[in-house]
Coordinates of C-alpha atoms in Angstrom, one line a residue:
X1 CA -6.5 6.2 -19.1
X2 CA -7.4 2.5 -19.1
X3 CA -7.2 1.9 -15.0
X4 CA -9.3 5.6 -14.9
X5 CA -11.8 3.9 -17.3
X6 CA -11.4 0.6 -15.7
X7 CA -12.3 2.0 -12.0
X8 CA -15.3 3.7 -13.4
X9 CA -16.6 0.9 -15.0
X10 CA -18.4 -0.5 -11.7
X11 CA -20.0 2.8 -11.4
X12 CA -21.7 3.1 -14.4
X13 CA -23.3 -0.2 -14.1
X14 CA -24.9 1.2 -11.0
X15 CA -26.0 4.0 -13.0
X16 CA -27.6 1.9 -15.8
X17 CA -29.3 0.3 -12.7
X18 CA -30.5 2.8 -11.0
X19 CA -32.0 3.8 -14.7
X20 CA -34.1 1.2 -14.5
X21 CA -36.6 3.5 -12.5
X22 CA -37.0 6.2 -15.4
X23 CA -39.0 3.3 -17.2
X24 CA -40.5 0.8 -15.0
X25 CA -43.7 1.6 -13.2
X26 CA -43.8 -0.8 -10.2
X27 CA -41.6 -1.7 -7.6
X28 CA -39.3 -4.9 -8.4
X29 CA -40.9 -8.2 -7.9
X30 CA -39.9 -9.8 -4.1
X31 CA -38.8 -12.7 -6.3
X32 CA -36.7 -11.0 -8.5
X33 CA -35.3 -8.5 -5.9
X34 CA -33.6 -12.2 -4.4
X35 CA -32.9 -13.5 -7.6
X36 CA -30.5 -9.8 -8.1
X37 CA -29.3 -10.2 -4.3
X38 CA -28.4 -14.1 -4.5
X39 CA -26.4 -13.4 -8.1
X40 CA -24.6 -10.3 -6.8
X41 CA -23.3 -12.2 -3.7
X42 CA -22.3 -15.1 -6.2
X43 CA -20.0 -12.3 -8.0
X44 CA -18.6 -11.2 -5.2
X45 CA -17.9 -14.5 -3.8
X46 CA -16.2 -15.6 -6.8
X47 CA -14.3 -12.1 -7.0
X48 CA -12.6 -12.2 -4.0
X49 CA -11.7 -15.7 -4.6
X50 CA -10.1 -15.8 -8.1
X51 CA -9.4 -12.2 -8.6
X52 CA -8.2 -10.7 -4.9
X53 CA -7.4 -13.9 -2.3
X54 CA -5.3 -16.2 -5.3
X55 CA -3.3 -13.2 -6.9
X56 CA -2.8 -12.3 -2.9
X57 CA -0.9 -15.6 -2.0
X58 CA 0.5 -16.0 -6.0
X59 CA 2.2 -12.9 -5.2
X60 CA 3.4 -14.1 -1.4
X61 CA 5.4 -17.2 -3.3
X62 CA 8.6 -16.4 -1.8
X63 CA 7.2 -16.8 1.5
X64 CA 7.0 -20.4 1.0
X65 CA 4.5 -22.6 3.2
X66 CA 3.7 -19.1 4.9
X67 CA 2.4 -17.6 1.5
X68 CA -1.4 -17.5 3.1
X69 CA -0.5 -15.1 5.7
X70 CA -0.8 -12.0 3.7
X71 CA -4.3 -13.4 2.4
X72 CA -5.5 -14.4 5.8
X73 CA -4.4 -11.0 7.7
X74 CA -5.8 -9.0 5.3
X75 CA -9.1 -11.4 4.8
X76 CA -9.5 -10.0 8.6
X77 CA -8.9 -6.5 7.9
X78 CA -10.9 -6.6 5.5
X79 CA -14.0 -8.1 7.5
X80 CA -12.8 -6.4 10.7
X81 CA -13.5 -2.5 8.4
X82 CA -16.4 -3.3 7.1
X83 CA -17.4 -4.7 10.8
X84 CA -16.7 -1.1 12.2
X85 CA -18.3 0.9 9.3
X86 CA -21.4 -1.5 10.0
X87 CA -21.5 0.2 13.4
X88 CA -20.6 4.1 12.7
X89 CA -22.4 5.2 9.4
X90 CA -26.5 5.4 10.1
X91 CA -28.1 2.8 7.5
X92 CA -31.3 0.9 6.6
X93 CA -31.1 -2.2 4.8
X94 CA -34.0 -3.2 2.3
X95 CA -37.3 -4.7 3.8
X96 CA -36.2 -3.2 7.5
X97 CA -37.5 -0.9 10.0
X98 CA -35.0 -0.4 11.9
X99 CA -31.8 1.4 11.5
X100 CA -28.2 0.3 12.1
X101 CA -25.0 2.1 13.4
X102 CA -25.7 5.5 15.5
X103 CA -29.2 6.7 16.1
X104 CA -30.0 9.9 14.1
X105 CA -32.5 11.9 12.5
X106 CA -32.1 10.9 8.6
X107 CA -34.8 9.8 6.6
X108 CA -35.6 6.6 5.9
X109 CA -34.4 6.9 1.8
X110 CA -30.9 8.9 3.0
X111 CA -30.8 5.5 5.2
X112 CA -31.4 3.3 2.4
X113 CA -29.1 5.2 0.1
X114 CA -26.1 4.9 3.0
X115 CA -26.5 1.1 3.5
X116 CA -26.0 0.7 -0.6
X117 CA -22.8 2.8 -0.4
X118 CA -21.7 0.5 2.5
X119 CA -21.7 -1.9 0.0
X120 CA -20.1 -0.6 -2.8
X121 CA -16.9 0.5 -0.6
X122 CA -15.2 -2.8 -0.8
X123 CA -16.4 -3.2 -4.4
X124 CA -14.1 0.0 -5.3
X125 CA -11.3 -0.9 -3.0
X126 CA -11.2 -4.5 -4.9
X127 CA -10.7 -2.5 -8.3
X128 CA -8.4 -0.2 -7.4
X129 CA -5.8 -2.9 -5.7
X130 CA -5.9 -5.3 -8.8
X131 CA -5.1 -2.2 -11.3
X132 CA -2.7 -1.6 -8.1
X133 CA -1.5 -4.4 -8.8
X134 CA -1.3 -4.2 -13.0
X135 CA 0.7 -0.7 -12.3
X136 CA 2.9 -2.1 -10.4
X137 CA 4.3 -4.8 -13.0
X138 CA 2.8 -7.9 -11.1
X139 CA 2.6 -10.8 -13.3
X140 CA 0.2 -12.4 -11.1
X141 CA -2.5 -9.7 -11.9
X142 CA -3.4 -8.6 -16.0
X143 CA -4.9 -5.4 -17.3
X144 CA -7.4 -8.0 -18.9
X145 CA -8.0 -9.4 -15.8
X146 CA -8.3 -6.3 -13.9
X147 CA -10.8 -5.2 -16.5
X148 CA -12.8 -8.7 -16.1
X149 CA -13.0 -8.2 -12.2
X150 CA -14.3 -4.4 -13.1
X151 CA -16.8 -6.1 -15.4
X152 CA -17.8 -8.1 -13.1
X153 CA -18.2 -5.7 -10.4
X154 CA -20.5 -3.7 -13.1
X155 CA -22.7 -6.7 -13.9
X156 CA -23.7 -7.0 -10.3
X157 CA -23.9 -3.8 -9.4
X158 CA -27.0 -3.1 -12.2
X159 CA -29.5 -5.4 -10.2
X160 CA -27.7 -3.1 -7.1
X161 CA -28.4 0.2 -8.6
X162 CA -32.7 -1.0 -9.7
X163 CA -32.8 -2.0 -6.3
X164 CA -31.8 1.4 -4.2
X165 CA -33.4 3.3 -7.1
X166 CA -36.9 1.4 -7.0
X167 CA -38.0 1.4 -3.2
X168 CA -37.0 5.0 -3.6
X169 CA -39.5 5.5 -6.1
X170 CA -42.0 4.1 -4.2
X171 CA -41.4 5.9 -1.1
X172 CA -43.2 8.7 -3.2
X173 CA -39.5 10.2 -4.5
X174 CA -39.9 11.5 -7.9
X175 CA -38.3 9.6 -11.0
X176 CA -35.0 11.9 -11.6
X177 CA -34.5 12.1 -7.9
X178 CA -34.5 8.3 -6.9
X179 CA -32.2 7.8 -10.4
X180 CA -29.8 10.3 -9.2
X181 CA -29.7 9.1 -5.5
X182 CA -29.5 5.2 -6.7
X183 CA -26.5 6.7 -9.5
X184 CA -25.1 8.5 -6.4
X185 CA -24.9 5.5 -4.2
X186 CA -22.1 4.0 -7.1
X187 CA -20.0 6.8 -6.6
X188 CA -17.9 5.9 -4.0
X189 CA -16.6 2.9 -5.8
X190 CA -14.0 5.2 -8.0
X191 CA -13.1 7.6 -5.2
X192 CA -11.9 4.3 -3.1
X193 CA -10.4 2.8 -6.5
X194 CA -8.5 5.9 -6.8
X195 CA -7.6 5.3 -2.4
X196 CA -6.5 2.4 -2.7
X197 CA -4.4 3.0 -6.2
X198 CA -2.9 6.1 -4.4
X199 CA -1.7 3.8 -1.2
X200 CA -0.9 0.9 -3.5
X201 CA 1.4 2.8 -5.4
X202 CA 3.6 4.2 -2.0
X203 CA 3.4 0.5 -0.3
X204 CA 4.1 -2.0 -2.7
X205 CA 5.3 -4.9 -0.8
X206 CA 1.6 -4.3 1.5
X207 CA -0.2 -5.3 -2.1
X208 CA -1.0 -9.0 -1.3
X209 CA -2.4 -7.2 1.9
X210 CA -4.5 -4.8 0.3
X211 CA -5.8 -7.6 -2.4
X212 CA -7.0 -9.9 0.5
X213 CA -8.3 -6.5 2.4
X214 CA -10.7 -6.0 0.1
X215 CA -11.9 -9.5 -0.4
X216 CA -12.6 -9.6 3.3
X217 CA -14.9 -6.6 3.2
X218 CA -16.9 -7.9 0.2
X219 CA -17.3 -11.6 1.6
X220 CA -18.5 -9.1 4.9
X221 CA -21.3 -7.7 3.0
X222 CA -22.3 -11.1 1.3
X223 CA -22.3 -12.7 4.8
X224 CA -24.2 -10.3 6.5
X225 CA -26.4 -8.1 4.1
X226 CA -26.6 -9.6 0.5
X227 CA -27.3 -13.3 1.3
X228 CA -30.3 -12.5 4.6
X229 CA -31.9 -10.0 2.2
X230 CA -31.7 -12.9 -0.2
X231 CA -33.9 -15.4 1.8
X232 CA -36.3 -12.8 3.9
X233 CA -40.0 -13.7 3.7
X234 CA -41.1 -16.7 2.1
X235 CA -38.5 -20.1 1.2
X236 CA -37.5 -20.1 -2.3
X237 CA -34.8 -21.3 -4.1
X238 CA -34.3 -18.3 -6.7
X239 CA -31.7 -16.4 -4.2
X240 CA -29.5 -19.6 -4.4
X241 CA -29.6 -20.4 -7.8
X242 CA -29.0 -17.2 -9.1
X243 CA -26.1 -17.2 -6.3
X244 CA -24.6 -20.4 -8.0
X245 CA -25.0 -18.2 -11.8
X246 CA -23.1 -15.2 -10.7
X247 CA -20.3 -16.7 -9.1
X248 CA -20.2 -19.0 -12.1
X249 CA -20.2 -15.6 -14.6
X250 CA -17.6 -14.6 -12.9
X251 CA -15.2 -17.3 -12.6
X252 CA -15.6 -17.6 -16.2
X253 CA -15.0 -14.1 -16.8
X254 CA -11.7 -13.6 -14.6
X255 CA -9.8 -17.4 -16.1
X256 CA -11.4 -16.3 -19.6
X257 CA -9.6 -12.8 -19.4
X258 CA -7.6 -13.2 -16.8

């Protein structure tokens, strides 16, 4: 029960996000829309450093001066996933006209809505190898660390959730609709928590892997989505120093509990 409740904890943070439309009136400020990107991508960052790619080569000890390998292969996996998914799901990022990956007749909120769940794919593959890797008796990885990466996750993924649900609202989408899309978009972080868990648990010895697998498709979508959306339109400095606050959060949170 606690790595069920622990892999859902990312997507109710979403939800509490995307609940941010049943009471605000306006679309989110341009200013705070980079201050949410910039500390999301700060998470991340600091997720898939202290709580995926150090557990990766912790657990690769025996390998010696060769314990990065794991961590690097699967850093390129990772990326490498992410880098196809880029190119065969349909998706609009926020602020854009014009759509990514295959050229099809979806609206421009369906887009929107895809683009976000692009995003939260690595999120629930990142939970479901560290509780991979509490299940499987790793003393590298904790339950209380696990729990602190899921936290983590959930933190970011509020100012993730206000942002799908938002824009949908003002594309004319009623209240309880754009709620339940932005909500929706958080759902695929359990279903690939529960994946990954699922594969974790029949290869063991391909955990490092999987840890550094995921860290390489979240430092993806920092790279190429979270951090441009951060700095679109005109200079400012918010995107970078809320950046420097998240991954500071969540360093604290994963040595804290970890």
């Amino acid at each position: 029960m606690n790595v069920f409740f622990g892999l859902m904890i990312p997507f109710v943070g979403t939800t509490f996000g995307a609940a941010c439309v049943l009471f605000m009136k306006k679309e989110l400020n341009p200013l705070v829309q980079k201050a949410f990107l910039g500390f999301a991508s700060g998470v991340m960052v600091a997720a898939s450093v202290w709580s995926l790619l150090i557990p990766a080569m912790d657990m690769s000890g025996s390998m010696g001066k060769f314990a990065f390998i794991p961590a690097a292969a699967g850093l390129l996996l990772g990326v490498g996933f992410l880098l196809v998914m880029d190119k065969a799901v349909p998706h609009l990022h926020l602020g854009s006209e014009e759509s990514e990956g295959p050229k099809v007749a979806l609206k421009k909120t369906t887009m929107l809505v895809l683009a976000v769940t692009l995003h939260n794919i690595p999120e629930g593959l990142s939970a479901g190898a560290v509780f991979a890797g509490v299940l499987a008796g790793n003393d590298t990885v904790t339950m209380a660390g696990a729990f602190a990466l899921a936290i983590g996750i959930a933190i970011q993924n509020f100012p993730e959730g206000a942002i799908i649900s938002m824009p949908l609202r003002g594309a004319g989408i009623s209240r309880g609709k754009a709620f339940l899309w932005g909500a929706a978009s958080g759902i695929v972080e359990p279903i690939a928590g529960g994946v990954t868990l699922l594969l974790a648990s029949q290869i063991q010895p391909l955990l490092p892997y999987l840890l550094a697998f995921a860290a390489g498709a979240m430092i993806y979508v920092v790279v190429e989505e979270l951090i441009p959306e951060a700095n679109e339109g005109e200079h400012s400095n918010v995107g970078t120093i809320a950046f420097a606050v998240g991954f500071v959060l969540m360093m604290v949170l994963d040595v804290a509990l970890g």
